[in-house]
Coordinates of C-alpha atoms and ligand atoms in Angstrom, one line a residue:
M1 CA 97.8 67.4 94.3
W2 CA 95.9 64.1 92.5
G3 CA 93.9 64.2 89.7
A4 CA 90.1 63.1 89.9
V5 CA 91.5 59.1 88.0
P6 CA 89.9 56.6 90.8
A7 CA 91.4 54.5 93.6
R8 CA 94.1 52.5 92.7
R9 CA 97.7 51.6 93.4
P10 CA 99.2 52.2 90.2
G11 CA 103.1 50.7 89.5
R12 CA 102.7 46.9 90.3
L13 CA 102.5 45.1 86.9
C14 CA 105.8 44.8 84.8
R15 CA 108.4 45.3 87.7
A16 CA 110.8 43.2 86.5
A17 CA 110.8 44.6 82.8
F18 CA 112.9 46.9 84.3
P19 CA 116.9 47.6 83.9
V20 CA 119.3 46.9 86.2
L21 CA 121.1 50.1 86.5
Q22 CA 125.3 49.6 87.0
G23 CA 125.6 50.9 90.5
R24 CA 129.9 50.3 91.4
V25 CA 131.5 53.7 92.0
P26 CA 134.3 53.5 88.9
P27 CA 137.8 53.4 89.9
E28 CA 138.4 57.3 87.9
H29 CA 135.6 59.0 90.6
R30 CA 137.4 57.3 93.8
Q31 CA 139.1 59.8 95.0
L32 CA 136.4 62.3 94.1
F33 CA 133.7 59.6 96.2
R34 CA 136.1 59.5 99.8
E35 CA 136.0 63.5 99.3
N36 CA 132.8 63.6 99.2
L37 CA 132.3 61.5 102.3
R38 CA 134.5 63.4 104.7
N39 CA 132.2 66.7 104.2
S40 CA 129.9 64.6 104.3
E41 CA 130.5 63.4 107.6
A42 CA 131.3 66.5 108.9
A43 CA 128.2 68.0 108.0
L44 CA 126.4 64.9 109.4
K45 CA 128.6 65.1 112.7
R46 CA 127.1 69.4 113.0
Y47 CA 123.6 67.7 111.8
T48 CA 123.7 65.4 115.1
E49 CA 125.3 67.8 117.0
L50 CA 122.0 70.3 116.2
L51 CA 119.4 67.2 116.7
E52 CA 120.4 66.7 120.0
M53 CA 120.4 70.5 120.6
V54 CA 117.2 70.6 120.4
S55 CA 115.8 67.8 121.6
K56 CA 116.2 69.4 124.3
G57 CA 113.5 71.7 124.1
G58 CA 113.9 75.0 126.2
G59 CA 116.5 73.1 128.5
E60 CA 116.6 71.2 132.1
K61 CA 115.4 73.8 133.5
A62 CA 112.2 74.9 132.3
I63 CA 111.7 70.8 130.7
L64 CA 111.2 70.2 135.0
R65 CA 109.3 73.6 135.6
H66 CA 106.9 71.5 132.8
T67 CA 106.8 68.1 134.2
Q68 CA 107.2 69.0 137.6
R69 CA 106.0 72.2 138.5
N70 CA 102.9 72.3 136.3
K71 CA 102.6 69.1 135.8
K72 CA 102.2 68.3 132.3
L73 CA 103.9 65.8 129.7
F74 CA 106.4 66.9 127.4
V75 CA 105.9 67.5 123.8
R76 CA 107.4 64.1 123.6
E77 CA 106.3 62.2 125.6
R78 CA 102.6 63.9 124.1
L79 CA 103.4 62.3 121.0
K80 CA 104.3 58.7 122.6
L81 CA 100.8 58.9 123.8
L82 CA 99.2 60.2 120.1
L83 CA 100.1 58.5 118.2
D84 CA 100.5 54.9 116.7
D85 CA 103.1 52.9 117.6
E86 CA 105.0 53.5 114.3
S87 CA 107.8 56.2 112.5
F88 CA 107.6 59.9 113.1
L89 CA 108.3 62.3 110.1
E90 CA 109.0 65.3 112.0
L91 CA 109.0 68.6 110.1
S92 CA 111.9 71.1 110.0
P93 CA 113.3 70.3 113.4
L94 CA 115.7 72.4 113.2
A95 CA 113.9 75.5 112.4
G96 CA 114.4 78.3 114.7
L97 CA 117.9 78.0 115.4
D98 CA 119.9 81.2 115.2
M99 CA 117.5 83.7 114.7
P100 CA 118.3 87.5 114.4
Y101 CA 116.3 87.4 117.7
G102 CA 117.9 84.0 119.4
D103 CA 118.0 79.8 118.8
V104 CA 113.9 79.3 119.4
P105 CA 114.7 75.2 120.0
A106 CA 112.3 73.2 117.1
A107 CA 111.1 76.9 116.7
G108 CA 108.6 76.8 119.6
C109 CA 106.5 73.8 118.2
F110 CA 107.0 70.4 116.9
T111 CA 105.0 69.7 113.5
G112 CA 105.3 66.7 111.7
I113 CA 103.0 63.6 110.5
G114 CA 102.3 60.5 111.9
K115 CA 99.3 57.9 112.0
I116 CA 96.5 57.8 114.5
C117 CA 94.7 54.6 114.2
G118 CA 96.0 53.8 111.0
V119 CA 95.2 57.7 109.4
W120 CA 97.7 59.6 108.4
C121 CA 97.4 63.0 110.6
V122 CA 99.7 65.7 110.6
V123 CA 100.8 66.8 114.0
V124 CA 100.8 70.3 116.0
A125 CA 102.2 70.3 118.6
N126 CA 103.7 73.7 121.1
D127 CA 106.1 73.3 123.2
A128 CA 106.1 75.1 126.4
T129 CA 110.1 74.8 127.6
V130 CA 110.8 77.1 125.0
K131 CA 108.8 80.9 126.5
G132 CA 106.3 79.4 127.4
G133 CA 104.9 77.9 124.1
T134 CA 104.6 81.2 122.5
L135 CA 105.0 81.9 119.2
Y136 CA 107.9 83.9 117.7
P137 CA 107.3 84.2 113.9
I138 CA 109.5 81.5 112.9
G139 CA 106.8 79.4 115.0
V140 CA 103.5 81.0 113.3
K141 CA 105.4 80.1 109.7
K142 CA 106.3 76.7 110.8
Q143 CA 103.1 76.4 112.1
L144 CA 101.2 77.9 108.9
R145 CA 103.9 75.2 106.4
A146 CA 102.2 72.3 108.2
Q147 CA 99.0 73.7 107.7
E148 CA 99.4 74.2 103.6
I149 CA 101.0 70.1 104.4
A150 CA 97.5 69.3 105.2
M151 CA 95.8 71.0 102.7
Q152 CA 97.9 70.2 100.2
N153 CA 97.6 66.2 101.0
R154 CA 94.3 66.4 102.5
L155 CA 95.6 65.3 105.9
L156 CA 93.2 65.5 109.0
T157 CA 94.9 67.9 111.7
V158 CA 95.6 67.8 114.9
Y159 CA 97.1 70.3 117.2
L160 CA 97.8 70.3 120.9
V161 CA 98.3 73.6 122.2
D162 CA 100.4 74.9 125.3
S163 CA 101.0 78.1 123.7
G164 CA 101.3 82.0 125.5
G165 CA 100.5 83.1 122.6
A166 CA 102.5 85.6 120.7
F167 CA 105.7 86.2 121.6
L168 CA 104.6 89.9 122.5
P169 CA 108.5 91.7 121.7
L170 CA 108.2 90.5 118.6
Q171 CA 104.4 91.0 118.1
S172 CA 105.2 93.1 115.0
E173 CA 106.8 90.5 112.6
L174 CA 104.1 88.6 114.0
F175 CA 100.6 89.7 114.2
P176 CA 99.4 92.5 110.8
D177 CA 100.1 90.9 108.1
K178 CA 98.3 88.0 106.3
S179 CA 100.8 84.8 106.1
H180 CA 100.8 85.9 110.3
G181 CA 99.3 84.4 113.5
G182 CA 95.4 85.0 112.3
R183 CA 96.3 83.6 108.9
A184 CA 95.8 79.9 111.1
F185 CA 92.5 80.9 112.4
Y186 CA 91.9 81.5 108.4
N187 CA 93.1 78.0 107.4
Q188 CA 90.9 76.4 110.1
A189 CA 88.0 77.6 108.5
I190 CA 89.0 77.2 104.7
M191 CA 90.4 73.6 105.5
S192 CA 86.9 72.7 107.7
A193 CA 84.9 73.5 104.6
M194 CA 87.6 71.3 102.3
R195 CA 86.6 68.8 104.6
I196 CA 89.9 68.4 106.3
P197 CA 88.8 66.9 109.5
Q198 CA 90.5 68.9 113.0
L199 CA 90.9 68.1 116.1
A200 CA 92.6 69.9 119.4
V201 CA 93.8 69.0 123.3
V202 CA 93.8 71.7 125.6
C203 CA 96.5 70.8 127.4
G204 CA 98.1 74.0 128.4
S205 CA 97.3 77.1 128.5
C206 CA 95.8 79.0 125.4
V207 CA 96.3 82.4 125.6
A208 CA 94.9 85.2 123.2
G209 CA 95.6 84.0 119.7
G210 CA 96.2 81.6 121.2
A211 CA 92.5 80.5 122.5
Y212 CA 91.0 80.7 118.2
L213 CA 92.9 77.9 117.6
P214 CA 90.8 74.8 119.8
T215 CA 88.2 77.1 119.6
M216 CA 87.8 76.7 116.0
S217 CA 89.1 73.0 115.8
E218 CA 86.0 71.1 115.0
E219 CA 85.7 69.1 118.1
T220 CA 88.6 70.1 121.1
V221 CA 89.1 68.4 124.1
I222 CA 90.2 70.1 127.8
V223 CA 92.1 68.5 130.2
D224 CA 91.7 69.3 133.6
K225 CA 93.6 71.4 136.3
I226 CA 96.7 72.1 133.2
G227 CA 94.3 73.3 130.4
T228 CA 92.7 76.5 130.7
L229 CA 91.9 79.2 127.4
F230 CA 91.2 83.0 127.3
L231 CA 91.8 85.8 126.1
A232 CA 93.0 87.8 128.5
G233 CA 94.6 86.0 131.6
P234 CA 94.7 86.7 135.9
P235 CA 97.0 89.0 136.1
L236 CA 95.3 91.1 133.8
V237 CA 92.3 90.9 134.7
K238 CA 93.4 92.5 138.2
A239 CA 94.8 95.0 136.1
A240 CA 91.6 96.4 134.2
T241 CA 89.1 95.1 137.6
G242 CA 91.5 95.0 140.8
E243 CA 89.6 91.6 140.9
Y244 CA 91.8 88.4 141.3
V245 CA 90.3 85.4 139.5
S246 CA 92.1 82.2 139.4
A247 CA 93.2 80.8 136.0
E248 CA 91.0 77.7 136.5
D249 CA 88.1 79.7 137.5
L250 CA 88.3 82.5 134.4
G251 CA 89.1 79.3 131.7
G252 CA 89.9 75.6 133.0
A253 CA 88.4 72.4 131.9
K254 CA 85.0 72.5 134.2
L255 CA 83.7 75.8 132.5
H256 CA 84.5 75.3 128.8
S257 CA 83.2 71.8 129.1
E258 CA 80.0 72.2 130.7
V259 CA 79.3 76.9 130.2
S260 CA 80.9 78.7 127.4
G261 CA 81.1 75.8 125.1
C262 CA 84.8 76.1 124.2
S263 CA 85.8 72.8 124.6
D264 CA 83.7 69.5 123.7
H265 CA 84.8 66.9 126.1
F266 CA 86.7 66.7 129.3
A267 CA 89.6 65.1 130.4
S268 CA 90.5 63.9 133.8
S269 CA 94.4 63.1 132.3
E270 CA 96.2 64.0 129.0
K271 CA 96.3 60.1 129.0
E272 CA 92.9 60.4 128.7
A273 CA 92.6 63.5 126.6
F274 CA 95.1 61.7 124.0
E275 CA 92.1 58.2 124.1
Y276 CA 89.5 60.5 123.3
I277 CA 91.3 61.9 120.1
R278 CA 92.5 58.2 118.8
N279 CA 88.2 58.1 118.9
A280 CA 87.5 60.6 117.3
V281 CA 89.8 59.9 114.5
S282 CA 88.3 56.7 114.2
T283 CA 84.7 58.3 113.6
V284 CA 85.9 60.3 110.3
N285 CA 85.1 57.6 108.2
Y286 CA 87.9 57.4 106.0
D287 CA 87.9 53.9 103.7
P288 CA 90.8 52.0 105.2
L289 CA 94.0 52.6 104.0
P290 CA 95.2 49.1 101.4
E291 CA 97.9 46.6 103.2
K292 CA 101.5 48.0 102.1
A293 CA 102.8 46.1 99.9
T294 CA 105.0 43.4 101.6
E295 CA 107.0 42.5 98.5
H296 CA 109.1 44.7 96.6
D297 CA 113.4 44.6 96.2
S298 CA 116.2 46.5 98.6
P299 CA 118.5 48.5 96.2
L300 CA 121.3 46.6 95.0
Y301 CA 124.0 48.8 96.4
S302 CA 123.9 50.5 100.5
S303 CA 122.7 53.4 100.9
D304 CA 125.3 54.0 103.3
E305 CA 128.0 54.9 100.4
L306 CA 124.8 57.4 99.4
L307 CA 127.5 60.4 101.7
G308 CA 130.6 59.9 99.5
L309 CA 127.9 60.5 96.2
A310 CA 126.7 63.5 98.2
P311 CA 128.9 66.4 96.5
Q312 CA 130.3 68.7 98.7
D313 CA 130.6 71.4 95.8
Y314 CA 128.6 71.0 92.1
S315 CA 132.2 70.4 90.7
C316 CA 132.5 67.0 92.9
S317 CA 129.4 65.8 91.7
L318 CA 128.9 61.5 90.0
P319 CA 126.9 60.6 87.7
V320 CA 123.7 60.9 88.9
K321 CA 122.5 56.8 88.6
L322 CA 125.4 56.2 91.1
I323 CA 122.9 57.3 93.3
L324 CA 119.6 56.0 91.5
S325 CA 120.9 52.5 92.1
R326 CA 120.7 52.7 95.8
L327 CA 117.7 54.2 96.3
M328 CA 115.2 52.7 93.7
D329 CA 113.7 49.0 94.3
G330 CA 116.2 46.2 92.8
S331 CA 118.2 49.2 91.5
R332 CA 115.9 49.1 88.3
F333 CA 115.3 52.2 86.6
Q334 CA 113.5 52.0 83.4
E335 CA 115.3 55.4 81.4
F336 CA 113.6 57.8 78.8
K337 CA 115.0 59.2 76.6
A338 CA 118.7 57.8 77.4
N339 CA 120.4 59.4 74.3
Y340 CA 119.1 62.7 74.5
G341 CA 119.3 65.8 77.2
T342 CA 122.4 63.6 79.3
T343 CA 122.4 66.3 81.6
L344 CA 119.2 65.4 82.7
V345 CA 118.1 61.7 83.5
T346 CA 114.6 61.1 83.9
G347 CA 112.5 57.8 83.5
F348 CA 110.7 55.5 85.6
G349 CA 111.0 53.0 88.7
H350 CA 109.7 51.9 92.1
M351 CA 110.1 52.6 95.9
E352 CA 108.9 49.6 98.2
G353 CA 106.2 48.9 95.4
H354 CA 105.2 53.2 94.7
L355 CA 105.3 53.3 90.8
V356 CA 107.5 57.4 90.5
G357 CA 108.9 59.4 88.0
I358 CA 112.0 60.4 88.7
V359 CA 113.8 63.5 87.6
A360 CA 117.7 64.1 88.5
N361 CA 120.3 66.4 87.5
N362 CA 123.6 65.2 86.1
G363 CA 125.5 68.5 84.9
E364 CA 123.3 71.9 83.5
L365 CA 120.2 72.0 82.5
S366 CA 120.7 72.8 78.7
H367 CA 118.7 73.7 75.9
D368 CA 117.7 70.1 75.1
A369 CA 117.7 68.8 79.1
S370 CA 114.5 70.8 80.1
L371 CA 112.9 70.0 76.4
K372 CA 113.5 66.9 77.9
G373 CA 112.2 67.5 81.4
S374 CA 109.0 69.2 80.5
H375 CA 108.2 66.1 78.2
F376 CA 108.6 63.8 80.7
V377 CA 107.2 65.5 83.4
Q378 CA 103.7 65.9 81.1
L379 CA 104.3 62.1 81.0
C380 CA 104.4 61.6 84.7
S381 CA 101.0 63.9 85.1
Q382 CA 99.0 62.1 81.8
R383 CA 99.6 59.1 83.6
N384 CA 99.2 59.9 87.6
I385 CA 102.7 59.2 88.6
P386 CA 103.8 61.2 90.7
I387 CA 107.3 62.6 90.5
L388 CA 110.7 62.2 92.2
F389 CA 113.1 66.1 91.7
F390 CA 116.6 64.9 92.7
Q391 CA 118.3 68.7 92.4
N392 CA 121.7 69.4 91.7
T393 CA 121.7 72.2 89.9
A394 CA 124.8 74.3 88.7
P395 CA 125.7 77.9 90.6
H396 CA 127.3 79.4 87.4
S397 CA 125.8 82.6 86.1
A398 CA 125.0 82.9 82.3
V399 CA 127.2 85.8 80.6
P400 CA 127.5 84.9 76.8
T401 CA 130.7 86.0 75.3
S402 CA 129.8 86.1 72.0
I403 CA 127.0 86.4 70.3
S404 CA 126.1 83.0 69.0
Q405 CA 126.6 82.3 72.7
A406 CA 123.7 84.5 73.6
E407 CA 121.7 83.3 71.0
A408 CA 122.1 79.3 72.6
Y409 CA 121.6 81.0 76.3
S410 CA 117.9 82.9 75.1
N411 CA 117.3 79.4 73.4
R412 CA 118.2 77.4 76.8
L413 CA 115.6 80.0 78.5
K414 CA 112.9 79.3 76.6
A415 CA 113.1 75.6 77.2
Q416 CA 114.1 75.8 80.5
A417 CA 110.9 78.2 81.1
S418 CA 107.8 75.5 79.2
M419 CA 109.6 73.1 81.5
M420 CA 109.0 75.8 84.7
A421 CA 105.1 75.9 83.2
A422 CA 105.1 72.1 83.1
V423 CA 106.3 71.4 86.1
A424 CA 104.4 74.2 88.0
C425 CA 101.1 72.2 86.1
A426 CA 101.9 68.8 86.7
A427 CA 99.1 67.7 88.7
V428 CA 100.3 64.9 90.7
P429 CA 102.4 64.7 93.7
K430 CA 105.8 66.1 93.5
I431 CA 108.6 65.6 95.9
T432 CA 111.5 67.5 95.5
I433 CA 115.3 65.7 97.2
V434 CA 117.8 68.7 97.1
I435 CA 121.1 66.2 96.5
G436 CA 123.5 68.9 96.0
G437 CA 123.1 72.2 94.8
C438 CA 120.2 74.4 94.8
Y439 CA 121.3 77.3 93.0
G440 CA 119.7 80.7 90.9
S441 CA 117.0 79.6 88.3
E442 CA 117.4 76.4 87.9
S443 CA 116.6 75.3 90.9
Y444 CA 112.9 76.4 90.4
V445 CA 113.1 74.6 87.3
M446 CA 113.8 72.1 89.6
C447 CA 110.3 71.9 91.6
G448 CA 112.3 74.5 94.2
R449 CA 110.1 75.6 97.1
S450 CA 108.3 78.3 95.5
F451 CA 107.1 76.0 92.6
S452 CA 104.9 73.9 95.8
P453 CA 106.0 70.1 95.9
N454 CA 103.9 68.0 98.2
F455 CA 108.1 68.1 100.1
L456 CA 110.7 69.4 99.8
F457 CA 114.0 68.2 101.7
L458 CA 117.6 69.0 102.2
W459 CA 120.7 66.8 102.1
P460 CA 123.2 67.9 104.6
N461 CA 125.4 68.5 101.9
A462 CA 122.7 71.2 100.2
R463 CA 123.6 74.5 99.2
V464 CA 121.2 77.0 98.5
A465 CA 121.8 79.7 96.7
L466 CA 121.3 82.2 94.2
V467 CA 125.0 81.9 93.4
D468 CA 128.3 79.7 94.1
S469 CA 130.1 82.5 96.5
R470 CA 132.8 80.6 96.7
H471 CA 134.0 81.5 93.2
F472 CA 133.5 85.1 92.6
S473 CA 136.5 86.9 92.2
T474 CA 135.5 90.6 92.8
V475 CA 132.6 91.7 94.6
P476 CA 129.8 92.4 92.2
Q477 CA 128.8 96.4 92.3
A478 CA 125.1 97.8 91.3
G479 CA 124.7 98.7 88.1
D480 CA 128.9 98.1 86.9
N481 CA 129.2 95.1 84.9
D482 CA 133.0 95.7 85.9
C483 CA 133.4 94.5 89.1
T484 CA 135.6 96.2 92.1
G485 CA 135.8 96.3 95.2
D486 CA 138.7 96.1 97.8
E487 CA 139.9 92.8 99.0
S488 CA 138.6 92.7 102.7
E489 CA 134.6 93.9 100.9
L490 CA 134.9 90.6 98.9
K491 CA 136.5 88.8 101.3
R492 CA 133.1 90.2 104.1
L493 CA 130.5 89.8 101.1
K494 CA 132.3 85.7 100.7
E495 CA 131.7 84.6 104.5
K496 CA 128.2 86.0 104.0
L497 CA 127.2 84.3 100.8
E498 CA 128.5 81.5 102.3
E499 CA 127.4 81.2 105.9
E500 CA 123.7 81.8 103.8
S501 CA 123.9 78.9 101.5
S502 CA 123.9 76.2 103.8
A503 CA 122.1 73.4 104.2
F504 CA 121.3 74.3 108.0
Y505 CA 121.2 78.1 107.2
S506 CA 118.3 77.4 105.2
T507 CA 116.3 75.0 107.0
A508 CA 116.4 76.9 110.2
R509 CA 114.2 79.5 108.2
L510 CA 112.2 77.5 107.0
W511 CA 113.1 77.1 103.0
D512 CA 112.5 73.6 103.7
D513 CA 110.2 70.7 105.3
G514 CA 113.5 69.4 106.4
V515 CA 116.9 67.9 106.7
I516 CA 117.7 64.2 106.1
L517 CA 120.2 61.7 105.4
P518 CA 121.2 60.6 102.6
Q519 CA 121.1 56.5 104.3
N520 CA 117.4 57.3 104.7
T521 CA 116.4 59.2 102.2
R522 CA 114.7 56.0 100.3
K523 CA 112.3 55.8 104.0
V524 CA 111.2 59.5 104.1
I525 CA 110.3 59.5 100.4
V526 CA 108.2 56.2 100.8
Q527 CA 106.3 57.8 103.7
C528 CA 105.6 61.0 101.6
L529 CA 104.6 58.7 99.1
E530 CA 102.3 56.5 101.4
I531 CA 100.7 59.8 102.7
T532 CA 100.4 61.8 99.6
E533 CA 98.9 58.7 97.8
Q534 CA 95.9 58.9 101.4
Q535 CA 93.4 61.1 99.9
K536 CA 92.3 58.7 97.2
Y537 CA 90.6 56.8 99.9
Q538 CA 88.7 59.7 101.6
V539 CA 85.0 59.7 99.6
V540 CA 85.4 63.9 99.0
S541 CA 82.1 65.6 98.3
P542 CA 81.7 69.1 97.9
C543 CA 81.0 71.6 100.8
Q544 CA 81.5 74.9 101.2
Y545 CA 80.9 75.3 104.6
P546 CA 83.6 74.8 107.9
I547 CA 81.5 73.3 110.6
I548 CA 80.7 76.0 112.7
R549 CA 81.1 75.4 117.0
M550 CA 77.2 76.6 118.2
Ligands
COA1 N1 105.8 86.9 125.3 C1 106.7 86.9 125.9 N2 107.0 86.2 127.0 C2 106.9 85.3 127.1 C3 105.6 85.4 126.9 C4 104.5 85.9 126.4 N3 103.3 86.5 125.6 N4 104.6 84.6 127.6 C5 105.7 84.0 128.9 N5 106.5 84.5 128.5 C6 108.3 84.1 128.9 C7 108.0 83.8 130.7 O1 108.6 85.2 130.0 C8 109.3 83.7 130.6 O2 110.4 83.7 130.3 P1 112.2 83.3 131.4 O3 111.8 81.6 130.8 O4 112.6 84.2 130.5 O5 112.0 84.0 132.4 C9 108.7 82.3 129.9 O6 107.8 82.3 128.8 C10 108.2 81.0 130.6 O7 106.8 81.6 131.7 P2 106.9 81.4 132.8 O8 105.2 82.6 133.6 O9 107.6 81.3 134.0 O10 105.9 80.1 132.7 P3 104.7 79.5 133.1 O11 104.9 78.3 132.7 O12 104.1 79.6 134.7 O13 103.5 80.2 132.8 C11 102.3 81.4 130.7 C12 103.4 80.4 130.7 C13 102.1 80.8 128.8 C14 100.5 80.2 131.2 C15 102.2 82.7 131.2 O14 103.4 83.1 131.3 C16 101.9 83.7 130.8 O15 100.1 83.6 131.2 N6 101.5 84.5 129.9 C17 101.6 85.8 129.1 C18 100.1 85.2 128.3 C19 99.7 86.2 127.6 O16 99.7 87.2 128.0 N7 100.5 86.8 126.2 C20 99.7 87.5 125.4 C21 99.5 87.8 123.9 S1 99.0 88.0 122.8

């Protein structure tokens, strides 16, 4: 969130004063660099294969049925018509893979942030080639995360609805609870009351619960012949009344535009519907965004080298300033408390002209490092500067071996608690990039998911777990510190924990906003900074009521 400070683009002054970081990889680290590089290349290959797989949605047969028999555009084509010709920040494209209930490519729905008529908007679009666009539990989670991002960053939201509603075999996992399907409709009302506009296109079926999404949107357009909206479809009507009624007569575009009023606009084609949405976006009355700053320096070192700096293991981490020197404008960085608590690096720099505060792990989060982190995070919050967390937390579990060590650990705990409080309450945008380990409680301190950063992305080499299973020598037993357990049990546990620690396991479950390539990090961060900044140019007056369809 941003504090109530008047709109001003920060960080244009004194840029030249920041010292240049030394970014050459020292000879003693070259071997480690090569090993990390090999690991990153393998992870990158896996990432590319998975992306390729999800780009086919529900598969070729389903795409043919969707485009030829049902005469609808594939979801990616829809996005091309809707968005400005600029980059789209897709969120969690690998969500839904390898779930207990099978693969659900992209969780059956696309989410992301793109520009429409120059305005950054959240887009939520069902992919009807994945089981008729029905919502699986992971699809519900993805939709709710997109709405959360819209609320936190005050982003206009567009829904492209083409969904058979709930995936019925899993109804108990997506219907009754607070964070299940109905929450999306609750959020819609709250978002409207917050003056976050929501627009919808009915470009396929909207059945049962799915019918509420367009009906609760502030403006809805329905596409002739392919858009239908009803609580129960023709088969249910037939079962209940014995009467056959066509989907078009029961809930087609004409009926909802002329009789029921569930839709506000009738479009004769999908293209016309997306044009309508683009026009509607230009009526939300936002101040135009300022021209993008074109003058900025690139980093002095190649971003491709980030692959060799991405640690394959915590013990393979190289000094984090080598990473910063490949991300910051001109590799320039104004360090804060450079000689104190050096296992955390804090300071200021620019990313394509945006002034940012950096908090980056450079070893274990010691007592002094945590105190420095608390101080720096408060400094950024006071000055209204967004904070970037580069997380590579240590996997150790602190078991003291002496009284004095126990005392030191308690002091560290207290310092970490103070940093957690500072991070939780910093009223500025926070973006977390997990560049290595996301382990245990230190991951909370470094603005992990439970600390609600505006965005959280992982590098493909990242590992997310309470402990690092690779360093287990015995099986921990409940209530028994002297661990026992046979070899095979240990092996099974290690394998399970190992699998559950990978970046792909994490992103499939939506514990993050997606895996990003190290060499794209700067671009993604700049997009996020622009997105979070947009709300400074909205005139927001208090309003308690949503727009209610009459
Ligand atoms: N739950 C589980 N699976 C569903 C489903 C649902 N609600 N709706 C559709 N599917 C499955 C179909 O069984 C089919 O699976 P298959 O590919 O393994 O055969 C796949 O999704 C595609 O459905 P199909 O009917 O072949 O495609 P379509 O494009 O002709 O129609 C729908 C799509 C969504 C319009 C149509 O399937 C439908 O009306 N479904 C019922 C919707 C409903 O009653 N929902 C109530 C939810 S509370």
